[in-house]
C-alpha positions as MATLAB code, in Angstrom:
seq = 'MSWDRPFAQPVPLPKGPPAQTLRDAADYIRNLPQTERDRQEWRLAVQMLIDAAEDRGPMLFARMGIVRALETDSESRLHPEQQDARRQGKKPQGKLKTDRDASI';
ca = [
       0.000    0.000    0.000;
       1.449    3.353   -0.994;
      -0.096    6.533    0.337;
       2.791    8.478   -1.208;
       1.504    8.021   -4.770;
       1.262   11.459   -6.409;
      -1.760   12.780   -8.266;
      -1.149   13.626  -11.951;
      -2.404   17.119  -11.083;
      -2.525   18.464   -7.514;
      -5.979   18.675   -5.947;
      -6.746   22.259   -4.831;
      -7.990   22.335   -1.251;
      -9.977   25.195    0.319;
      -7.456   25.704    3.114;
      -3.754   25.122    2.816;
      -1.626   23.820   -0.018;
      -3.073   21.509   -2.672;
      -2.993   17.744   -2.121;
      -0.017   16.367   -4.048;
      -0.332   12.753   -2.854;
      -2.915   10.304   -1.541;
      -1.509   10.963    1.949;
      -2.110   14.719    1.599;
      -5.734   14.087    0.610;
      -6.214   11.563    3.427;
      -4.763   14.016    5.965;
      -7.158   16.708    4.749;
     -10.145   14.387    5.149;
      -8.925   13.173    8.545;
      -8.967   16.790    9.781;
     -12.574   17.415    8.710;
     -15.231   17.407   11.453;
     -16.737   13.948   12.013;
     -20.159   15.073   10.752;
     -18.528   16.200    7.500;
     -16.524   12.976    7.082;
     -19.680   10.924    7.592;
     -21.338   12.443    4.529;
     -21.785   10.108    1.576;
     -19.518   12.135   -0.738;
     -16.600   11.991    1.682;
     -17.104    8.291    2.435;
     -16.950    7.600   -1.308;
     -13.826    9.759   -1.656;
     -12.161    7.824    1.187;
     -12.980    4.511   -0.493;
     -11.505    5.749   -3.774;
      -8.341    6.863   -1.960;
      -7.994    3.457   -0.298;
      -8.531    1.672   -3.620;
      -5.843    3.801   -5.276;
      -3.415    3.264   -2.380;
      -3.931   -0.510   -2.651;
      -3.544   -0.452   -6.470;
      -7.167   -1.568   -6.873;
      -8.381    1.684   -8.405;
      -7.059    4.459  -10.620;
      -5.549    7.614   -9.204;
      -7.919    9.590  -11.425;
     -10.920    8.172   -9.543;
      -9.315    9.117   -6.220;
      -8.809   12.667   -7.486;
     -12.358   12.826   -8.840;
     -13.751   11.628   -5.499;
     -12.012   14.438   -3.609;
     -12.981   17.095   -6.158;
     -16.627   15.952   -6.150;
     -16.823   15.967   -2.347;
     -15.294   19.458   -2.244;
     -17.758   20.720   -4.869;
     -20.708   19.277   -2.956;
     -19.464   20.968    0.229;
     -19.170   24.357   -1.463;
     -22.625   23.997   -3.066;
     -24.226   23.226    0.288;
     -22.534   26.245    1.884;
     -23.627   28.575   -0.906;
     -27.239   27.385   -1.105;
     -28.255   25.657    2.156;
     -31.978   26.191    1.477;
     -31.683   24.207   -1.756;
     -29.890   21.364    0.031;
     -32.517   21.270    2.811;
     -35.320   21.005    0.264;
     -33.565   18.137   -1.536;
     -33.003   16.247    1.716;
     -36.707   16.518    2.508;
     -37.631   15.252   -0.958;
     -39.143   18.570   -2.023;
     -38.513   20.417   -5.221;
     -36.347   23.469   -4.446;
     -38.197   26.743   -4.863;
     -36.792   29.619   -6.860;
     -33.965   29.803   -9.303;
     -30.304   29.799   -8.388;
     -28.594   32.883   -9.770;
     -25.402   32.363  -11.674;
     -22.723   34.802  -12.779;
     -24.220   34.611  -16.254;
     -27.640   35.703  -14.898;
     -26.068   38.724  -13.207;
     -24.578   39.975  -16.459;
     -27.904   39.911  -18.336;
];
């Protein structure tokens, strides 16, 4: 098992330097609050990291798992009302404004 395997491209992290290796990504996840780590996106990212470290999965999937979990986190912080509606099985009300909408 090699946690020192490098990503083809570093994974930008919200705080601190980008993750260069599987170990860097694992350390980042390990420092997240337990409630955050328990989320489905992070559990999947952890599994992809383990698979890559054990040579059972591609490094690209490990990178994609981290990026996807980070994107989901930033979406939920930007639009918590939309996330709450989805969790309750309701259709979110209103339209999310994008940068493109602001320029029209």
